[in-house]
Coordinates of C-alpha atoms in Angstrom, one line a residue:
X1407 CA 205.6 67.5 77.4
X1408 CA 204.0 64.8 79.5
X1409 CA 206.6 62.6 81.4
X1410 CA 206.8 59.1 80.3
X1411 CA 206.1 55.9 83.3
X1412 CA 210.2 55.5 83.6
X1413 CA 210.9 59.0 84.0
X1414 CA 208.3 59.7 86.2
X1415 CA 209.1 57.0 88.4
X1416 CA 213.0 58.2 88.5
X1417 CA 212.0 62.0 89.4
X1418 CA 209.7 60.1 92.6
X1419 CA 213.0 58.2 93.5
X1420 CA 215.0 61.1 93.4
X1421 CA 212.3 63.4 95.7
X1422 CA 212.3 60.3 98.2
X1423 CA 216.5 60.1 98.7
X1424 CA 217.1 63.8 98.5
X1425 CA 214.4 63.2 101.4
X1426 CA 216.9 60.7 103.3
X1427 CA 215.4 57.8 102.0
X1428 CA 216.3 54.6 100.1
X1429 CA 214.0 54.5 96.8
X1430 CA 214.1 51.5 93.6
X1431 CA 212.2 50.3 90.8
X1432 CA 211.2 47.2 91.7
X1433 CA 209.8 44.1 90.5
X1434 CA 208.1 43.3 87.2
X1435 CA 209.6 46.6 85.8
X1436 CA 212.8 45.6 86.4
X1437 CA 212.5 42.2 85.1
X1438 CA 210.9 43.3 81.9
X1439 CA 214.0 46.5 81.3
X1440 CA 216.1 43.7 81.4
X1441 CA 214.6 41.6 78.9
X1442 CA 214.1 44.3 76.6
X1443 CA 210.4 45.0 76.9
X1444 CA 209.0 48.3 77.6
X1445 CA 207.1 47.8 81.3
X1446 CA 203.7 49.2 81.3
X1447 CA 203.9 50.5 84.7
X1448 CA 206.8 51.3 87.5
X1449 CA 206.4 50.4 90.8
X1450 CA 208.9 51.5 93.6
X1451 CA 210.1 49.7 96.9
X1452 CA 211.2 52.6 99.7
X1453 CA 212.3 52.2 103.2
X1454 CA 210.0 55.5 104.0
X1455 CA 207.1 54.6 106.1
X1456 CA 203.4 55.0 103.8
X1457 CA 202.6 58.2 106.3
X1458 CA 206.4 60.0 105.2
X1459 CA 205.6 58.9 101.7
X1460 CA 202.2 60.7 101.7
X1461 CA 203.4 63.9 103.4
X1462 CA 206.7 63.9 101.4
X1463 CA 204.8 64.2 98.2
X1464 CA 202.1 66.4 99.6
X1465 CA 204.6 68.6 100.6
X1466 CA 205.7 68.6 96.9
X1467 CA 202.5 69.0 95.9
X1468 CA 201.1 65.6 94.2
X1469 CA 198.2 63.5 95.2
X1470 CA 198.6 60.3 96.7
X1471 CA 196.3 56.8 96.7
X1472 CA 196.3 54.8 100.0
X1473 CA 195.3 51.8 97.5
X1474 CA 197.2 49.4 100.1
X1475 CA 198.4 51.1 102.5
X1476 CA 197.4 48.4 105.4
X1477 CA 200.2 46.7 103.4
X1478 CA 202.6 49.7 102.8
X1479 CA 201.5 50.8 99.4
X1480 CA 200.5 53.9 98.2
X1481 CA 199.7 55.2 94.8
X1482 CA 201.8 58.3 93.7
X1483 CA 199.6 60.7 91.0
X1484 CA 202.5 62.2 89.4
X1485 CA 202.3 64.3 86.2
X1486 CA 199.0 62.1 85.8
X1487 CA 201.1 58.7 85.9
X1488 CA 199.9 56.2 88.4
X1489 CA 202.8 55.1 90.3
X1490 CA 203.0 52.6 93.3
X1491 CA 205.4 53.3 96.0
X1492 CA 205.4 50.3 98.7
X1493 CA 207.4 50.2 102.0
X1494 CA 210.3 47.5 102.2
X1495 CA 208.1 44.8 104.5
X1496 CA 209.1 41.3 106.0
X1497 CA 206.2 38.5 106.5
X1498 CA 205.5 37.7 110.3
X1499 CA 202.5 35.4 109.5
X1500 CA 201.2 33.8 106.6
X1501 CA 198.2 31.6 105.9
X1502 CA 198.2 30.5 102.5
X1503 CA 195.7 33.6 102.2
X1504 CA 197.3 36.9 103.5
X1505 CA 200.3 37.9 105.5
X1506 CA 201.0 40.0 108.1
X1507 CA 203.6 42.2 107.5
X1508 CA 206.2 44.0 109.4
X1509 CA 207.9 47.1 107.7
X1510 CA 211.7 46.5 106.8
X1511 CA 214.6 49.0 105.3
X1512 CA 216.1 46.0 104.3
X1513 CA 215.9 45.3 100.4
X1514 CA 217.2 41.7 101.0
X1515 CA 214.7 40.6 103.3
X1516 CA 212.0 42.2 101.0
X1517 CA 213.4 40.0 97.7
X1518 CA 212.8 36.9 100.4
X1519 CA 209.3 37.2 100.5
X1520 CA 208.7 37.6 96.8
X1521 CA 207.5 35.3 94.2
X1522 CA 210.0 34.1 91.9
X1523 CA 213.6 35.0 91.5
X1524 CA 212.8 37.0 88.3
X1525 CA 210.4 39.1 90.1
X1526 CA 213.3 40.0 93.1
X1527 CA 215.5 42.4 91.3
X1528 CA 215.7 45.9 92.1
X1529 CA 217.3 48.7 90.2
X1530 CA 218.2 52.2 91.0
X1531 CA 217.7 55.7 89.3
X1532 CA 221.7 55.2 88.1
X1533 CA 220.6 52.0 86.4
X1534 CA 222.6 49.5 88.8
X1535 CA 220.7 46.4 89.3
X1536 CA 220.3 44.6 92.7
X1537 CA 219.9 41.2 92.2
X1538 CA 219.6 38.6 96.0
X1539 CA 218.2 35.3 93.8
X1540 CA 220.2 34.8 90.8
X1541 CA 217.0 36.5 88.8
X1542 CA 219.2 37.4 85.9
X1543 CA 220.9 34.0 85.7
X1544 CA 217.1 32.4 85.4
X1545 CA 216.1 35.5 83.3
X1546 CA 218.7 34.5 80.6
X1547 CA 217.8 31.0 80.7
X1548 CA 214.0 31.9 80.7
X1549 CA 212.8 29.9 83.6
X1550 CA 210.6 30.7 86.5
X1551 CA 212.2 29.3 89.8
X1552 CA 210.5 30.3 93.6
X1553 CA 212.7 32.5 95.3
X1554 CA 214.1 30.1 98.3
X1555 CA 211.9 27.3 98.8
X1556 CA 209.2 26.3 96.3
X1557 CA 207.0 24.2 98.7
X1558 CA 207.1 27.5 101.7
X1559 CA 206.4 30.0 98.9
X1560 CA 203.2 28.2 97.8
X1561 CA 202.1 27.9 101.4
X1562 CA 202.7 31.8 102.2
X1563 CA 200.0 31.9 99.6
X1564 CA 198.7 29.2 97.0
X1565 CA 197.9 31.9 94.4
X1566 CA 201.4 31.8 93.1
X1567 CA 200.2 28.6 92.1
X1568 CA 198.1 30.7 89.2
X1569 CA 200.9 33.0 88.9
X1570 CA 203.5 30.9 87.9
X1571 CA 201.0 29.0 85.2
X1572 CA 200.3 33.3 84.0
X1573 CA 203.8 34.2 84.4
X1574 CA 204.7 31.0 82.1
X1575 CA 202.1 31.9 79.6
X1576 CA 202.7 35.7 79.6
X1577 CA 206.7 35.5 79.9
X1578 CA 207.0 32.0 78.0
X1579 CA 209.5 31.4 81.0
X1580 CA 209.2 27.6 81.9
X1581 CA 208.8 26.5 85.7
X1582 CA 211.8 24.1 86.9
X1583 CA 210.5 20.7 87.6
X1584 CA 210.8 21.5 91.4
X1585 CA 208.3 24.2 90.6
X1586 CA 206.1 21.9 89.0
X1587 CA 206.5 19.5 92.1
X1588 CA 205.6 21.7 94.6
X1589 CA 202.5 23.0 92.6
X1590 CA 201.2 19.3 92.6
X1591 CA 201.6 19.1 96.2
X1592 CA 199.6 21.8 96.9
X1593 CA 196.9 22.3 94.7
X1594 CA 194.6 22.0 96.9
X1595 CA 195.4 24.8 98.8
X1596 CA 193.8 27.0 96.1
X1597 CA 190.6 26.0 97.5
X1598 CA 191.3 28.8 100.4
X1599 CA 192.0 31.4 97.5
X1600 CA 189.0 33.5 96.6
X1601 CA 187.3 32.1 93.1
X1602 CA 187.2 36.2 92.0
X1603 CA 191.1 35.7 92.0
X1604 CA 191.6 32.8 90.8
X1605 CA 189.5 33.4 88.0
X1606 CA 191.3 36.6 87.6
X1607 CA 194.6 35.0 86.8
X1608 CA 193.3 32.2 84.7
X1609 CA 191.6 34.8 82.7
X1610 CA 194.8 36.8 82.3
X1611 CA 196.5 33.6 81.5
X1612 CA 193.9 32.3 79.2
X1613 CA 194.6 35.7 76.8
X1614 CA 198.0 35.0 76.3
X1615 CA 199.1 33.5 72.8
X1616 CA 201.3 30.4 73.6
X1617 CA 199.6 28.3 75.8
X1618 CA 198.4 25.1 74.5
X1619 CA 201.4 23.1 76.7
X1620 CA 200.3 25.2 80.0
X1621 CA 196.7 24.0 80.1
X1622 CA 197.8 20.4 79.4
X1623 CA 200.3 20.8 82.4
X1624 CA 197.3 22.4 84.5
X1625 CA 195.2 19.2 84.0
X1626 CA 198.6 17.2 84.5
X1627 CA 199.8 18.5 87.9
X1628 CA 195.7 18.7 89.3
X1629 CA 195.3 22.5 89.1
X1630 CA 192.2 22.5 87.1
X1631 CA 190.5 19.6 88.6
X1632 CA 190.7 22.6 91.5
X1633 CA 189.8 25.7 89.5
X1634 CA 187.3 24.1 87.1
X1635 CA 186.0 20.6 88.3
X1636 CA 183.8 17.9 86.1
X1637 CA 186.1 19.0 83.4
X1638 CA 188.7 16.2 81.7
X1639 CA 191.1 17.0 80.0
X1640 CA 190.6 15.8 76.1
X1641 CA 193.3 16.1 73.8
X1642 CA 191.0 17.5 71.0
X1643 CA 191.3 21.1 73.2
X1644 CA 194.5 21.7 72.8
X1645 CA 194.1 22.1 69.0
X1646 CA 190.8 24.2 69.5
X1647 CA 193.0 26.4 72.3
X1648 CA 195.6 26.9 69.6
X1649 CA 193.4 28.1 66.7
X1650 CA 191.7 30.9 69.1
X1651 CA 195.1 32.3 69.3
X1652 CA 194.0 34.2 66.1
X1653 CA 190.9 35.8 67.7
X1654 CA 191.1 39.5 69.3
X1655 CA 192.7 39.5 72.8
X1656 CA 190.0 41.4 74.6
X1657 CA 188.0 38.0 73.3
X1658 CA 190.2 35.3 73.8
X1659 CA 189.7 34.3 77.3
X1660 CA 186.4 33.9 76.9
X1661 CA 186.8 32.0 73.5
X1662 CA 189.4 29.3 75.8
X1663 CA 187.5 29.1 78.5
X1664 CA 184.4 28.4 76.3
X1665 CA 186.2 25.7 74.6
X1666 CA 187.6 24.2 78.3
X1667 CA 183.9 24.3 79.5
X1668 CA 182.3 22.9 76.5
X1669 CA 183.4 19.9 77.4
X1670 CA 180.5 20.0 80.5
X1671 CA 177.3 18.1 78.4
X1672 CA 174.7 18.5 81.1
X1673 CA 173.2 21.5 80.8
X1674 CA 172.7 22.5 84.5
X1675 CA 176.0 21.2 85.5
X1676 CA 177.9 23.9 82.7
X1677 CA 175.5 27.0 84.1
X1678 CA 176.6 25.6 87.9
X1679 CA 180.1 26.0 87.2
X1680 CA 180.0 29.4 85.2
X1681 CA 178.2 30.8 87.9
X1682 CA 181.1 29.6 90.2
X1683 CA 183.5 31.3 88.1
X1684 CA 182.0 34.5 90.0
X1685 CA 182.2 35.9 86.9
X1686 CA 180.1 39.2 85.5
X1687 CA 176.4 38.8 84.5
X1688 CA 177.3 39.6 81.4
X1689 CA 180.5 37.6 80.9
X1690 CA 178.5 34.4 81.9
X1691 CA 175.9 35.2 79.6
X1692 CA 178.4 35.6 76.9
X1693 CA 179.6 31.8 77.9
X1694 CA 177.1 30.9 77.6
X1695 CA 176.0 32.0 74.2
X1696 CA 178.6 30.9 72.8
X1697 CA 178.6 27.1 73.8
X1698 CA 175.2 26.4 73.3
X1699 CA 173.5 29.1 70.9
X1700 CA 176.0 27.3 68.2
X1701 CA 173.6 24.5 67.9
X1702 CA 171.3 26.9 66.4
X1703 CA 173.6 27.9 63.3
X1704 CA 172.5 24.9 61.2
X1705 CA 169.2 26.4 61.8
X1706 CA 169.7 29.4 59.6
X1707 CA 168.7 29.5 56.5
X1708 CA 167.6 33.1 55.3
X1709 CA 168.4 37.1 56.0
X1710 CA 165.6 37.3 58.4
X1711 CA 167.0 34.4 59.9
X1712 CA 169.9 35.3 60.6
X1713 CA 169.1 38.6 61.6
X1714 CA 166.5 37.1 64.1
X1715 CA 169.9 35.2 65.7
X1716 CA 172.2 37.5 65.7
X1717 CA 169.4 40.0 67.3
X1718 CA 169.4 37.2 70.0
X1719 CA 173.1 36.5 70.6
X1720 CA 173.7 40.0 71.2
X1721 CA 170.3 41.2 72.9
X1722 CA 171.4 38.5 75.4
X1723 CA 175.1 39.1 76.0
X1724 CA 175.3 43.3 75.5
X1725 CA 178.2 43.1 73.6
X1726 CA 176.8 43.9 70.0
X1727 CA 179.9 42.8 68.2
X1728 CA 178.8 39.4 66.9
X1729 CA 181.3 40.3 63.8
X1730 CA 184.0 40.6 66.4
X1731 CA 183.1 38.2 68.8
X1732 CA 181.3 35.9 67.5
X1733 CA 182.3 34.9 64.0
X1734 CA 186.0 34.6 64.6
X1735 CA 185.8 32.3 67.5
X1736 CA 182.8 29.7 65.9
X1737 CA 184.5 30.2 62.4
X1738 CA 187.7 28.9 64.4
X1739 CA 186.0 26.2 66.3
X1740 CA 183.6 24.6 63.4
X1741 CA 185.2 26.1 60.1
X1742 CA 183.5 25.8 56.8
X1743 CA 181.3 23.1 58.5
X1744 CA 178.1 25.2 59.1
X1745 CA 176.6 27.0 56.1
X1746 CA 174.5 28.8 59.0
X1747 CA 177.3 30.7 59.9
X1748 CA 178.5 31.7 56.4
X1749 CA 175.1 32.7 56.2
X1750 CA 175.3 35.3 59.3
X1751 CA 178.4 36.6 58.2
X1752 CA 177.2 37.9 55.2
X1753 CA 174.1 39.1 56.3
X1754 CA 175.6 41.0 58.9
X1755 CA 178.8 42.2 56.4
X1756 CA 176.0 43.3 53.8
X1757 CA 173.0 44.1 55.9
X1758 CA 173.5 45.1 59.4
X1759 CA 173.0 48.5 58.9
X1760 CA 169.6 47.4 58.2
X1761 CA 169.7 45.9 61.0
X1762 CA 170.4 48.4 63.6
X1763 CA 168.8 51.3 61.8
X1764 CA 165.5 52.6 62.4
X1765 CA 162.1 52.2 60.5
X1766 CA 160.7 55.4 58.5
X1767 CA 157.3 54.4 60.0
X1768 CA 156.3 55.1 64.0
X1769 CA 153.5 53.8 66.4
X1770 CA 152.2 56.9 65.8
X1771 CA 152.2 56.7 62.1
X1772 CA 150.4 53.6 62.0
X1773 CA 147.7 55.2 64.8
X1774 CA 147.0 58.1 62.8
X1775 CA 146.6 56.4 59.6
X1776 CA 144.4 53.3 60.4
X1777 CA 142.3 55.5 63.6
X1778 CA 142.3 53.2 66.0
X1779 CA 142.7 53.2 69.7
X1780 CA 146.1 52.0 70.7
X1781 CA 147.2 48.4 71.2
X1782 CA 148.9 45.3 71.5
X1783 CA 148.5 45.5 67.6
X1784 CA 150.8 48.3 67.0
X1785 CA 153.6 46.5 68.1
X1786 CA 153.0 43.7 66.7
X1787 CA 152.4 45.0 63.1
X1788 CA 155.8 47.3 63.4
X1789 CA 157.3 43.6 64.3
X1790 CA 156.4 42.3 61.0
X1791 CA 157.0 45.6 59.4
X1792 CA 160.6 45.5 60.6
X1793 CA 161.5 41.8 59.1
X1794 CA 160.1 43.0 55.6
X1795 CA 161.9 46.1 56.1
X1796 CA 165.2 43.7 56.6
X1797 CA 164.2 42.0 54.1
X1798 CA 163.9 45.0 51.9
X1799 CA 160.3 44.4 51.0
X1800 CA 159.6 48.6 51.5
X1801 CA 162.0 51.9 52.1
X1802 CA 159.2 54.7 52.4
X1803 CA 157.1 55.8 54.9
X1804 CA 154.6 55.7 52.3
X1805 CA 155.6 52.3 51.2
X1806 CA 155.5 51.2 54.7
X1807 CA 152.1 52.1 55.3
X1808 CA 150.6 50.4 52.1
X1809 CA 152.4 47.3 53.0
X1810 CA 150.4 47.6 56.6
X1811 CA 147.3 48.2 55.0
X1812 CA 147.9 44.7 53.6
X1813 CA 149.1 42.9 56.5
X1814 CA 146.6 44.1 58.9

């Protein structure tokens, strides 16, 4: 029987001190076991250098990742569970970007240079928790406070700006006001973060359920004047942000951030700043979709109509999932206010088989029964042959052809 991510993670602690080393859970684990949520993965902070790590559990026979190791971490394969193991370190020099690190066997000093107080507990195979910053005091009282100094933990590296906004939105853990200070003071310094990061955490933030209050505090304390500029804040997204909470996670961030950028009129100016999101082709195309392609709704009026759009909105954004994409986020955003997209809905509910499927009747079928040299007519009658086939004007092949015979 496969191992599960806690037990796994104990038997790796327990190879590493019968080696002579010091081995924890660490972390986000630990913070979550405490609160009562099952952590999705275990990560473990040793006092064994990255090489000792790798040949201790070669020795033992299991693979090992050097997915970090320029910063001490390693990823343990063990029983096929994906566990990082990462060296105890101490920062020598930060620059709001990355640190240089020096490796420590000192759990204290590691806690120091962590995020937030809930994030510097440790806990050992015997279930003893080590706790340097109060992080079970502020887990009870559910609030996110910096480890030390707010303002020096922000300049070590102004992504825990996004952080604390994700760890609010995914923890529902509320910043102290000092936290909130300090991430006014130095929003700016996201501008030396990398956009694929930042965008990374306000995706990840953006999925969460709760978090209508966290986007108006963004837009109070200057953090999205940074992350996504020429937006204002209106109060009419908030209401919008809070409805999406019904749409499928894996379609939520983009549902949120559509309705954030929506508020960019000028064409040029909205494709300017998804493209700054450095986000995938296809994720920008998708944003893209579904801002403006709305405006064509009212425009729908019949099956083939409908069909035609729906052709369009997925041909362009490769997700073919309007049903599950689509439809919940604009029947969210504009409710019963376009018949249009009532309209799709049903075509697609009754009809998309039709839609997807192919036609009884080839190229070749149509060469061989009119005998005439191939052309830019063939695909052009099978065009109009596919709306009446949509339209369930013909089933047959042979029905198919008569009804060429009379368009041609």
């Amino acid at each position: 029987m496969r191992l599960s991510s806690y037990d796994a993670a104990l038997a790796a602690i327990k190879l590493l001190e019968q080696s002579g080393f010091q081995a924890r859970l660490a972390g986000g684990c630990v913070r979550d076991r405490l609160r009562g949520v099952a952590p999705k993965d275990h990560d473990i902070a040793t006092d064994a250098q990255p090489e000792q790590v790798i040949a201790l559990f070669k020795q033992a026979g299991y693979r090992t990742v050097p997915t970090g190791i320029k910063h001490g971490t390693i990823t343990l394969v063990y029983d096929g569970i994906g566990i990082e193991i990462t060296t105890l370190r101490a920062d020598v020099h930060t620059d709001g970007r990355h640190a240089v690190v020096e490796f420590s066997k000192d759990f204290a000093l590691d806690a120091a240079r962590r995020d937030f107080t809930v994030n510097a507990m440790y806990e050992d195979r015997h279930g003893k928790v080590y706790d340097y910053f109060a992080g079970q005091s502020d887990l009870q009282a559910r609030k996110l406070v910096f480890v030390g100094d707010a303002d020096q933990r922000i300049q070590e590296d102004y992504l825990r700006i996004m952080r604390m906004f994700r760890f609010w939105a995914q923890l529902q853990f509320t910043p102290t006001p000092a936290a909130l200070a300090a991430t006014t003071r130095h929003s700016d310094g996201l501008a030396l973060i990398s956009q694929e990061r930042i965008t990374a955490e306000l995706m990840a933030l953006l999925r969460e359920a709760k978090i209508a209050l966290i986007v108006e505090q963004m837009f109070a304390v200057g953090v999205m004047a940074q992350i996504l500029p020429a937006i204002k804040f209106k109060r009419t997204m908030l209401a919008a942000i809070v409805a999406t909470a019904k749409v499928e996670k894996e379609y939520r961030s983009l549902a949120r951030l559509g309705i954030l950028l929506d508020a960019v009129e000028d064409s040029e100016a909205l494709q300017a700043l998804i493209a700054g999101l450095r986000m995938s082709n296809n994720n920008q195309a998708q944003l893209l979709v579904l801002i403006k392609m709305a405006d064509k709704l009212a425009e729908v009026s019949s099956r083939a109509a409908a069909m035609q759009l729906i052709d369009a909105i997925e041909r362009r954004t490769f997700i073919g999932s309007f049903l599950r994409m689509y439809y919940p986020i604009w029947s969210v955003r504009y409710g019963g206010k376009l018949r249009g997209l009532e309209f799709m809905y049903q075509t697609e509910l009754e009809d998309g088989d039709l839609r997807r499927s192919g036609l009884p009747i080839t190229g070749d079928d149509l060469l061989a029964y009119f005998g005439k040299p191939a052309g830019v007519w063939v695909g052009k009658l099978l065009a109009k042959l596919r709306w009446e086939y949509r339209e369930k004007k013909w089933r047959t092949k042979d029905e198919g052809l008569a009804l060429a015979k009379r368009l041609i």
